[in-house]
Tab-separated table of C-alpha atoms (C1' of nucleotides) in Angstrom:
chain	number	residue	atom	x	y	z
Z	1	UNK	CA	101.006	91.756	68.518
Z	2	UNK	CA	103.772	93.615	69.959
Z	3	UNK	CA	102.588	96.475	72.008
Z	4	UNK	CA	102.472	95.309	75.246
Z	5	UNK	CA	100.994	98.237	77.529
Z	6	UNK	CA	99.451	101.355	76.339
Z	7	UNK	CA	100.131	103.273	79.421
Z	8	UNK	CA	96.731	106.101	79.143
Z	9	UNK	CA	98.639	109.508	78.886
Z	10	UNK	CA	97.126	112.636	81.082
Z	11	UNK	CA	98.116	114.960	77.815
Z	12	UNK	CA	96.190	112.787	75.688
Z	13	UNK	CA	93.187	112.443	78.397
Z	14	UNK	CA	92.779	116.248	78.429
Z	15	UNK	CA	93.299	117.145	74.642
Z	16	UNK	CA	89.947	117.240	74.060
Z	17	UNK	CA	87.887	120.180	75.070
Z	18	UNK	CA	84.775	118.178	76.323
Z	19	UNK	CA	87.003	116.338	78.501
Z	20	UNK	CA	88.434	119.063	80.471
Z	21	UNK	CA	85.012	120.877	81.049
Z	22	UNK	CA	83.901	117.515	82.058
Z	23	UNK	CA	87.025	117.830	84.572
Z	24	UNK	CA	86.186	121.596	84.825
Z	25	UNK	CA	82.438	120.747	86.231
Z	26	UNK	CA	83.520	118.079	88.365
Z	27	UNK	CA	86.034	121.051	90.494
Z	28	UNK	CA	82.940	122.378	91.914
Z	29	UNK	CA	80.535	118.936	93.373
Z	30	UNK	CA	80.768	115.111	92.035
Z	31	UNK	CA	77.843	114.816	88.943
Z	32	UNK	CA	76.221	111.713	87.544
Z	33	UNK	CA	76.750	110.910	84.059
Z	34	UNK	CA	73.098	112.695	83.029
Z	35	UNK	CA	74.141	115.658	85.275
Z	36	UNK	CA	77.254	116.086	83.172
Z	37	UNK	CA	75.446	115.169	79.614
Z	38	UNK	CA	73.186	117.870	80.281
Z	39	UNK	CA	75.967	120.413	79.404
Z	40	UNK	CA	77.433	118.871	76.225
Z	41	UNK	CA	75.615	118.412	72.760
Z	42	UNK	CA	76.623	114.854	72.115
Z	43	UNK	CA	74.510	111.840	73.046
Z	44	UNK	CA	74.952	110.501	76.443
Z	45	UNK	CA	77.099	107.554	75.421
Z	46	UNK	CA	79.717	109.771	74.054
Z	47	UNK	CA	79.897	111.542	77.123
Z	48	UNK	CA	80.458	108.427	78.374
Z	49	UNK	CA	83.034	107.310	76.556
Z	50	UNK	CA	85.076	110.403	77.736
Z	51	UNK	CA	84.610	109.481	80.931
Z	52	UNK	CA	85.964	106.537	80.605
Z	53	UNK	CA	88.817	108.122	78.849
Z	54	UNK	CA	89.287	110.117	82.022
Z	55	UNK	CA	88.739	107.077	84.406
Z	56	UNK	CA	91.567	105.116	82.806
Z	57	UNK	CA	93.774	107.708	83.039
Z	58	UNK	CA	92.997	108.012	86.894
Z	59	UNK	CA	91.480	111.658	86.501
Z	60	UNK	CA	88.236	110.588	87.814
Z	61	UNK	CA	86.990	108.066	90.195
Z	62	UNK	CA	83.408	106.220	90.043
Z	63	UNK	CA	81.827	105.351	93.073
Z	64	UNK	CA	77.792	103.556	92.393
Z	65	UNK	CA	74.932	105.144	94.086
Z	66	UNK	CA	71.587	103.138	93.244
Z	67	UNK	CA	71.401	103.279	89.572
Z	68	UNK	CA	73.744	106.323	89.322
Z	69	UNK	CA	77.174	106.723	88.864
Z	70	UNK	CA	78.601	109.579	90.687
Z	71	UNK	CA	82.117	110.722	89.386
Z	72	UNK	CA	84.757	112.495	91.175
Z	73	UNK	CA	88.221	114.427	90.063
Z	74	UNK	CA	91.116	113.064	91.279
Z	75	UNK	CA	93.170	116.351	90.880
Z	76	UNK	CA	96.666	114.995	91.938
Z	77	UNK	CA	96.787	113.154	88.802
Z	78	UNK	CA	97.050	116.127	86.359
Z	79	UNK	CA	100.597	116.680	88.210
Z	80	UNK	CA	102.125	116.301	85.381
Z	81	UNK	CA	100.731	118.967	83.454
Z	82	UNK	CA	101.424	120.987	86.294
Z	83	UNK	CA	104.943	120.309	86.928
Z	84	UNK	CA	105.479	120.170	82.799
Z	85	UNK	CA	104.669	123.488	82.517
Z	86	UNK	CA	106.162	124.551	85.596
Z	87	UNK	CA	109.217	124.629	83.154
Z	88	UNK	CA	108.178	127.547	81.587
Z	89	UNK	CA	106.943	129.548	84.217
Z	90	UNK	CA	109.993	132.156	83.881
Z	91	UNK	CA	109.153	133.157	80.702
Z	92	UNK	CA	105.297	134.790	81.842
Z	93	UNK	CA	106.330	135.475	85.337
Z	94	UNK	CA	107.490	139.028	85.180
Z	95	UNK	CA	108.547	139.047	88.688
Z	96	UNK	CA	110.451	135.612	88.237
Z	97	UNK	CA	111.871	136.662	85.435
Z	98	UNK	CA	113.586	140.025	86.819
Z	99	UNK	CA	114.279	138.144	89.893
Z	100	UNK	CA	116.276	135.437	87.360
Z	101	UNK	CA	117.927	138.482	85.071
Z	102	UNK	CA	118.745	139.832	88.470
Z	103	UNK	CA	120.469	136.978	90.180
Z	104	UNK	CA	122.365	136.236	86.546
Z	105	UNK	CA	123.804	139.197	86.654
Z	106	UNK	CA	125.233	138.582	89.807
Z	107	UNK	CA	124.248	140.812	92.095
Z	108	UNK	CA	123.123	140.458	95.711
Z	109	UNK	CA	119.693	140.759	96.599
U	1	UNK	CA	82.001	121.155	53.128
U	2	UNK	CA	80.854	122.945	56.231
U	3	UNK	CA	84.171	123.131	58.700
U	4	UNK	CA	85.061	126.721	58.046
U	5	UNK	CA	88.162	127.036	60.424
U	6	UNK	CA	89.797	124.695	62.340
U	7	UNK	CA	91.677	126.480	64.492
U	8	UNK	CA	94.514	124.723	65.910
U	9	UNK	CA	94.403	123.964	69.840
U	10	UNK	CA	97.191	124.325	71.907
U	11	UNK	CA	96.106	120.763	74.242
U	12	UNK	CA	95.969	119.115	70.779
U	13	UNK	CA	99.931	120.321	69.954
U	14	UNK	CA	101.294	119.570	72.806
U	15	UNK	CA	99.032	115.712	73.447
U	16	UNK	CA	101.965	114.036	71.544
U	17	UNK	CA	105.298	113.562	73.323
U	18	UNK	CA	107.557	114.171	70.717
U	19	UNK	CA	106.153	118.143	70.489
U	20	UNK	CA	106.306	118.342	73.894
U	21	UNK	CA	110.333	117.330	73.655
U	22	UNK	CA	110.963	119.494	70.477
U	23	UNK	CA	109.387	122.729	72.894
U	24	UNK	CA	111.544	121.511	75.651
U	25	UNK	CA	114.671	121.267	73.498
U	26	UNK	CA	113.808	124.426	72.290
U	27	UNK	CA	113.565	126.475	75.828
U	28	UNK	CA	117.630	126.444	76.232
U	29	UNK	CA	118.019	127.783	72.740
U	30	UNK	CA	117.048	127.839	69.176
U	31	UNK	CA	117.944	124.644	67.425
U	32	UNK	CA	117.567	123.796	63.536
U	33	UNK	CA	115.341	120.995	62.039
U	34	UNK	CA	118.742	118.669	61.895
U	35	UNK	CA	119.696	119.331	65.211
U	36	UNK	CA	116.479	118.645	66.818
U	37	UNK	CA	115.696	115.852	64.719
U	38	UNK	CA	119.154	114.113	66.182
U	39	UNK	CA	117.334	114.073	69.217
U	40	UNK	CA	114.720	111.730	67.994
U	41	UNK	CA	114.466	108.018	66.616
U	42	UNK	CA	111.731	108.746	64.350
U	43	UNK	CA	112.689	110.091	60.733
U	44	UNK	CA	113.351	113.638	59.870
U	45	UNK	CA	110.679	114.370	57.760
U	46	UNK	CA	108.242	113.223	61.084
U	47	UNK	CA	110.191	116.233	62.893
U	48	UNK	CA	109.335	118.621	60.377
U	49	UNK	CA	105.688	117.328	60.237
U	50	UNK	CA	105.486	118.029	64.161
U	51	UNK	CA	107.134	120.857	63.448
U	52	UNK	CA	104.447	122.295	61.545
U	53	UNK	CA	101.890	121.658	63.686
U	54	UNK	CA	103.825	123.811	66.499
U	55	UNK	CA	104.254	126.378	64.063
U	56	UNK	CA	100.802	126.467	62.832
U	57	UNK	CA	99.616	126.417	66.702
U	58	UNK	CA	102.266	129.635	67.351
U	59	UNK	CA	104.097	127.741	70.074
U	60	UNK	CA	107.542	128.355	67.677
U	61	UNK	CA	108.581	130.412	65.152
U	62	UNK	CA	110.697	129.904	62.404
U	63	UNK	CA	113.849	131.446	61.069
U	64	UNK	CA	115.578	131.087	58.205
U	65	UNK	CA	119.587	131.363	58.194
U	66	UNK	CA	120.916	129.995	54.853
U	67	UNK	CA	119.988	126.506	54.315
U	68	UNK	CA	118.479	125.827	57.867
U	69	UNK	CA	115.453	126.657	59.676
U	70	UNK	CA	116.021	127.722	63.163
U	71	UNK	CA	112.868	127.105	65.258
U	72	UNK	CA	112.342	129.476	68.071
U	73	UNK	CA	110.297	128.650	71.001
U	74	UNK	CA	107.104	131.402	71.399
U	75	UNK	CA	106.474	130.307	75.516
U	76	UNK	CA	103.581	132.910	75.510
U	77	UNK	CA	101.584	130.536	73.521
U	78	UNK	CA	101.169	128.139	76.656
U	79	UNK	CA	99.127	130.140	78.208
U	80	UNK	CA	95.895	128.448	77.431
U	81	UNK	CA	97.868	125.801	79.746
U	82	UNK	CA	98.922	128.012	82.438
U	83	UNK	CA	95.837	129.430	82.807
U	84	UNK	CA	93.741	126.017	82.571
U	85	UNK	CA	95.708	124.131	85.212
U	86	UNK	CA	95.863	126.992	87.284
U	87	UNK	CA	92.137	126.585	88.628
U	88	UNK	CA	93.266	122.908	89.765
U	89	UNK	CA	96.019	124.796	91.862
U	90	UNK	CA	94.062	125.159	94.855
U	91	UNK	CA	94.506	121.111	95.392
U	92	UNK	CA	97.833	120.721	95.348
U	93	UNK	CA	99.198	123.852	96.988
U	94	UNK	CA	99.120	123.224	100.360
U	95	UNK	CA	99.907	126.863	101.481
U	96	UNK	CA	96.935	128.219	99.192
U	97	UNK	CA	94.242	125.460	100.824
U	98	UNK	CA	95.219	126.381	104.195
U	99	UNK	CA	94.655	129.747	103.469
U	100	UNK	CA	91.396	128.777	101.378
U	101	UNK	CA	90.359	127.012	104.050
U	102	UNK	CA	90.850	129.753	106.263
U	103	UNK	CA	89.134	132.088	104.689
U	104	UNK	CA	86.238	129.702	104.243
U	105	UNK	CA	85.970	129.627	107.943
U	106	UNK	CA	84.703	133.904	107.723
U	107	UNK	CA	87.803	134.277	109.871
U	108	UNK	CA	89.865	137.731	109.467
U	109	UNK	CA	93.084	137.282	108.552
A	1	DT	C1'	56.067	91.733	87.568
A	2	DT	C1'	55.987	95.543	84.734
A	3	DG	C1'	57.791	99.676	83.281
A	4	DA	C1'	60.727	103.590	83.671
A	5	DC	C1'	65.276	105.164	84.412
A	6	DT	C1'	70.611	105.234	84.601
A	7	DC	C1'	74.289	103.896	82.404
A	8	DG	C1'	77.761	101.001	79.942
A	9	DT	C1'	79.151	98.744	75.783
A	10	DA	C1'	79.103	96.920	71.014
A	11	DA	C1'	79.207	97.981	66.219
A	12	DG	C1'	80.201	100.782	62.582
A	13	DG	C1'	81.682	104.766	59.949
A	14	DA	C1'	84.092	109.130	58.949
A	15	DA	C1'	87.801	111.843	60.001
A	16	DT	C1'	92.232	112.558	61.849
A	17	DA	C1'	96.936	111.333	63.500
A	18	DC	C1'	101.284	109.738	62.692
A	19	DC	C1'	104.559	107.365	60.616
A	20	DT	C1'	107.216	105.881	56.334
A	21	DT	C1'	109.691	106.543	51.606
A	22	DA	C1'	110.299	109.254	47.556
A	23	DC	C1'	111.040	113.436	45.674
A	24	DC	C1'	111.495	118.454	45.288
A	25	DT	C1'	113.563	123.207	46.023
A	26	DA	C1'	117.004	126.220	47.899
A	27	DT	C1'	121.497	127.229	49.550
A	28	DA	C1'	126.597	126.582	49.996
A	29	DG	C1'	131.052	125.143	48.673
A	30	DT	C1'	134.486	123.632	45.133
O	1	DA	C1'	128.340	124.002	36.656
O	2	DC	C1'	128.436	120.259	39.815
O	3	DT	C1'	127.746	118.151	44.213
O	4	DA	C1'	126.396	117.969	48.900
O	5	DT	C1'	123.489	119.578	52.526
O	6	DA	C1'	119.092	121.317	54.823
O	7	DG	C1'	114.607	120.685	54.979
O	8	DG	C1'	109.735	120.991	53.168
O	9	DT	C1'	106.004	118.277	50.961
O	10	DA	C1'	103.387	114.534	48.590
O	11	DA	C1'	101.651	109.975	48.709
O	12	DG	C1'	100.134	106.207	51.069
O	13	DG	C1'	99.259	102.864	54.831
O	14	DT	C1'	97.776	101.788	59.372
O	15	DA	C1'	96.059	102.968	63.761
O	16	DT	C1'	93.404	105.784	66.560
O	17	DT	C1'	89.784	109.127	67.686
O	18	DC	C1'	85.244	110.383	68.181
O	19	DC	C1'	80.882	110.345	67.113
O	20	DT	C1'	76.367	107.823	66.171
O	21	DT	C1'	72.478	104.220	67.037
O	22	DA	C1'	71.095	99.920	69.080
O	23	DC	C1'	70.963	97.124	72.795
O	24	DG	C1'	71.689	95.041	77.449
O	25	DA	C1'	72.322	94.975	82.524
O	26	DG	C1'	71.155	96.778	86.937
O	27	DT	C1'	68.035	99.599	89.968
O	28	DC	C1'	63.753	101.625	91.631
O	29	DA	C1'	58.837	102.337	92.159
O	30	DA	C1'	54.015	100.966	91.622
DNA sequence: TTGACTCGTAAGGAATACCTTACCTATAGT
DNA sequence: ACTATAGGTAAGGTATTCCTTACGAGTCAA
């Protein structure tokens, strides 16, 4: 075997749709796993599995409570994505963008 | 057969790092298949295949000029993104919490 | 202790992703 | 017409994704 870490990638964790509204519910409280299943059509274990997905890619934290497992966002990790497309802000920013065209046409402000 | 459409998702075209290179190659200017491809270990006809997928996901266009394709980046298309990781914004900005925060308290302004 | 409940994980299968090489068409230059 | 260049596409292999059902471990309440 060669590969010798597969470092989890935040693009990859949030690719799929059921993991960002999992990441979507979690803005507003912490859920349980049930509390979260109850929104999605697939069985509980898949919803699960995303999680996991999420927790190894540092999105999420767990933290026990009785039988429960209460998980929590961890919103500094999708950084990132934020600073990623932070690249391309100019082009939909109207006002950046006639701020930019006027500063390259080099004219005081 | 039952899938009638799969649309193509914008967090699925950009999950792979290669596509998110080829769009950031492709915000200083419009580049052909062989000059992106240069760019890249992986063989040219894996380019064109990720390509594709941007193109069938609108995030480029394509152009033909003679024998090349130019590929054009379509930055509108990332707005899915924007918009998405734009609700998490509220936990990094510091500026915006404060002021969230201040407003939570019912004081005026 | 017994039973209900929460949740993770194993196993397995179908579909998809992502690469390669081989080959094709179209255009350009001589 | 011939040759080289640009690049799409087919075929095929391997790995990964994403779901399912079955089962097991830990917790709580009677």
């Amino acid at each position: 075997m060669v590969t010798p870490n597969r470092e989890p990638d935040i693009f990859t964790a949030i690719s799929h749709p059921a993991r960002r509204r999992i990441l979507d519910l979690l803005v507003e409280t912490d859920r349980s796993v049930n509390a979260l299943a109850g929104d999605f059509q697939m069985s509980r274990p898949a919803v699960s599995q995303h999680l996991r997905i999420l927790l190894n890619a540092g999105l999420v934290t767990e933290r026990r409570q009785g039988r429960e497992r209460h998980y929590r966002l961890v919103p500094e990790r999708l950084a990132p994505v934020r600073d990623w497309i932070s690249h391309y802000e100019r082009f939909w920013d109207d006002r950046l963008q006639r701020l930019q065209e006027h500063l390259l046409r080099g004219e005081d402000l």
